[in-house]
Amino acid sequence: MTNQTTKMYLQIVRELRLLIQAENIKPGEKLPSERELAERLQVGRSTVREGLRSLELLGLIETKRGEGTFLTDYRKHKLVDVLATFILQDSKALEDVQVTRELHEKEAIRIVVGSSKLNQLPVWTSLLNQLTEEGSIIREDLIREILISSNNRLSLKMWFLLKQFGEHPFQGYSTLEEKGYIQKLIEAIIDGEIEQALGTFAAWTDWLSKGREII
Amino acid sequence: MTNQTTKMYLQIVRELRLLIQAENIKPGEKLPSERELAERLQVGRSTVREGLRSLELLGLIETKRGEGTFLTDYRKHKLVDVLATFILQDSKALEDVQVTRELHEKEAIRIVVGSSKLNQLPVWTSLLNQLTEEGSIIREDLIREILISSNNRLSLKMWFLLKQFGEHPFQGYSTLEEKGYIQKLIEAIIDGEIEQALGTFAAWTDWLSKGREII
DNA sequence: ATTTCAAAGTGGTCTGACCACTCAATAAAA
DNA sequence: TTTTATTGAGTGGTCAGACCACTTTGAAAT
């Protein structure tokens, strides 16, 4: 039985998938123990572990010493994390991260502004009020709302990841000048003015990167 | 030493990364053997294997029985088919994959068409010739070239991943009708006509999804 | 020079052993 | 009875050593 064409640990991954399906194990719930799996699948425990470890690195399962192995919420896989540290080693890569993040942001703006449903969401006027009254909106808040409203969870997820990767240059509160950009962008969204919205976004981004250079 | 807060196999992954960097191991080249790694990192071989297995499932390394372990070309990681069956279970997710892929494609088109350098690359006329003479271009070829030319490796990598995720509906050669789209798109690129290029791309995409529905 | 084949090296797997940790049942103390 | 300690079973984490299957290599035989 040790002479297989397909590697055993991959078989484990497959079996595990079937098992999860068959027993209807939901995210957060517990998987059989390593020893039990080894028994049931008629393989050594170390082989089971090789399969489990690879799934863990993918963020598909979570193990807790002394407790067991659990199926994770798929929404928080860390594959990109891993890839990133491997792949992103030169400075061009960091720039790519930023460009790619902005790519997702721009598209989300297009989606939201272009939809007469989405651009009338109460959240926009709410944000506008919050801005004029308290002045406590920061870039991330607005962009996040836009991403969420654009209704593409995958894109949202990537955005979150990219955001974590890149530098975090402007976590603080907005300056007066930045508030102007924010306000213009929100107004353009509500008015459904795509060009206006994208233009403001571009100007804002430019302004930010200029500030970055000064530092 | 068995009492670590961070799991040993993750340490292995980290060490391995450093080792690769330190010894300047390039894709395709051989890594130290499992036994040697265990010796050098002062851990058991099974622990080394857990780290290696997870990297293998991510497609970052490749192992050949009797030969050794090799660093793979990042461009062919296969984490996807694993993730796919695990993650993408609702149809909305599949739709998101496609939308997100097109998002990257559209932005790449914008970049390339909008740059007087990039839209004059010889590859475009070359592709155009290839199309009229042999007619052997398929969608993927053209889009890939665009992504590559847009010069954002991260976006390119994501595109590869998303492409593998989604369905593979049109792997075959192009129909006459599709050639029309391809030709129009390439010409728009060369002419630097952004709107024209994006419009053609959108029409092409629509046409493809219609064909998909018929099936 | 060519062929043959045995040895060394490598990944693949199994077994059995400890360790560290968690949790719940049980026993002891209040 | 209620609360607090303790114990033991179960689980993941790691290790060492043993084979097996396969590839490469180089020495020996031709």
GROMACS .gro file of N, CA and C in nm, chain A residues 118-133 137 142 186-187 189-190:
model
   66
  118LEU      N    1  -2.701   5.167  -0.579
  118LEU     CA    2  -2.591   5.175  -0.483
  118LEU      C    3  -2.553   5.318  -0.448
  119ASN      N    4  -2.566   5.409  -0.544
  119ASN     CA    5  -2.522   5.544  -0.512
  119ASN      C    6  -2.628   5.622  -0.434
  120GLN      N    7  -2.739   5.559  -0.408
  120GLN     CA    8  -2.841   5.624  -0.326
  120GLN      C    9  -2.850   5.562  -0.187
  121LEU      N   10  -2.756   5.479  -0.157
  121LEU     CA   11  -2.754   5.417  -0.026
  121LEU      C   12  -2.744   5.523   0.084
  122PRO      N   13  -2.818   5.505   0.192
  122PRO     CA   14  -2.816   5.605   0.301
  122PRO      C   15  -2.678   5.625   0.361
  123VAL      N   16  -2.592   5.526   0.341
  123VAL     CA   17  -2.460   5.536   0.404
  123VAL      C   18  -2.383   5.659   0.356
  124TRP      N   19  -2.407   5.699   0.234
  124TRP     CA   20  -2.329   5.812   0.179
  124TRP      C   21  -2.366   5.943   0.247
  125THR      N   22  -2.495   5.969   0.259
  125THR     CA   23  -2.535   6.093   0.327
  125THR      C   24  -2.493   6.087   0.474
  126SER      N   25  -2.502   5.969   0.527
  126SER     CA   26  -2.459   5.951   0.665
  126SER      C   27  -2.312   5.986   0.683
  127LEU      N   28  -2.231   5.938   0.591
  127LEU     CA   29  -2.088   5.968   0.598
  127LEU      C   30  -2.062   6.117   0.579
  128LEU      N   31  -2.142   6.175   0.490
  128LEU     CA   32  -2.127   6.318   0.463
  128LEU      C   33  -2.156   6.399   0.589
  129ASN      N   34  -2.263   6.361   0.657
  129ASN     CA   35  -2.297   6.430   0.782
  129ASN      C   36  -2.186   6.413   0.884
  130GLN      N   37  -2.144   6.291   0.896
  130GLN     CA   38  -2.038   6.261   0.991
  130GLN      C   39  -1.915   6.348   0.964
  131LEU      N   40  -1.890   6.370   0.837
  131LEU     CA   41  -1.772   6.448   0.799
  131LEU      C   42  -1.786   6.594   0.842
  132THR      N   43  -1.900   6.653   0.810
  132THR     CA   44  -1.917   6.795   0.840
  132THR      C   45  -1.933   6.819   0.988
  133GLU      N   46  -1.998   6.726   1.056
  133GLU     CA   47  -2.023   6.747   1.198
  133GLU      C   48  -1.903   6.712   1.285
  137ILE      N   49  -1.394   6.114   0.972
  137ILE     CA   50  -1.378   6.007   0.873
  137ILE      C   51  -1.233   6.002   0.826
  142LEU      N   52  -1.406   5.543   0.440
  142LEU     CA   53  -1.484   5.568   0.319
  142LEU      C   54  -1.462   5.458   0.216
  186ILE      N   55  -1.768   6.180  -0.213
  186ILE     CA   56  -1.901   6.133  -0.171
  186ILE      C   57  -2.010   6.200  -0.253
  187GLU      N   58  -1.995   6.330  -0.275
  187GLU     CA   59  -2.096   6.402  -0.353
  187GLU      C   60  -2.103   6.347  -0.495
  189ILE      N   61  -2.036   6.051  -0.584
  189ILE     CA   62  -2.102   5.920  -0.577
  189ILE      C   63  -2.253   5.938  -0.580
  190ILE      N   64  -2.299   6.024  -0.493
  190ILE     CA   65  -2.443   6.045  -0.484
  190ILE      C   66  -2.500   6.098  -0.615
   0.00000   0.00000   0.00000
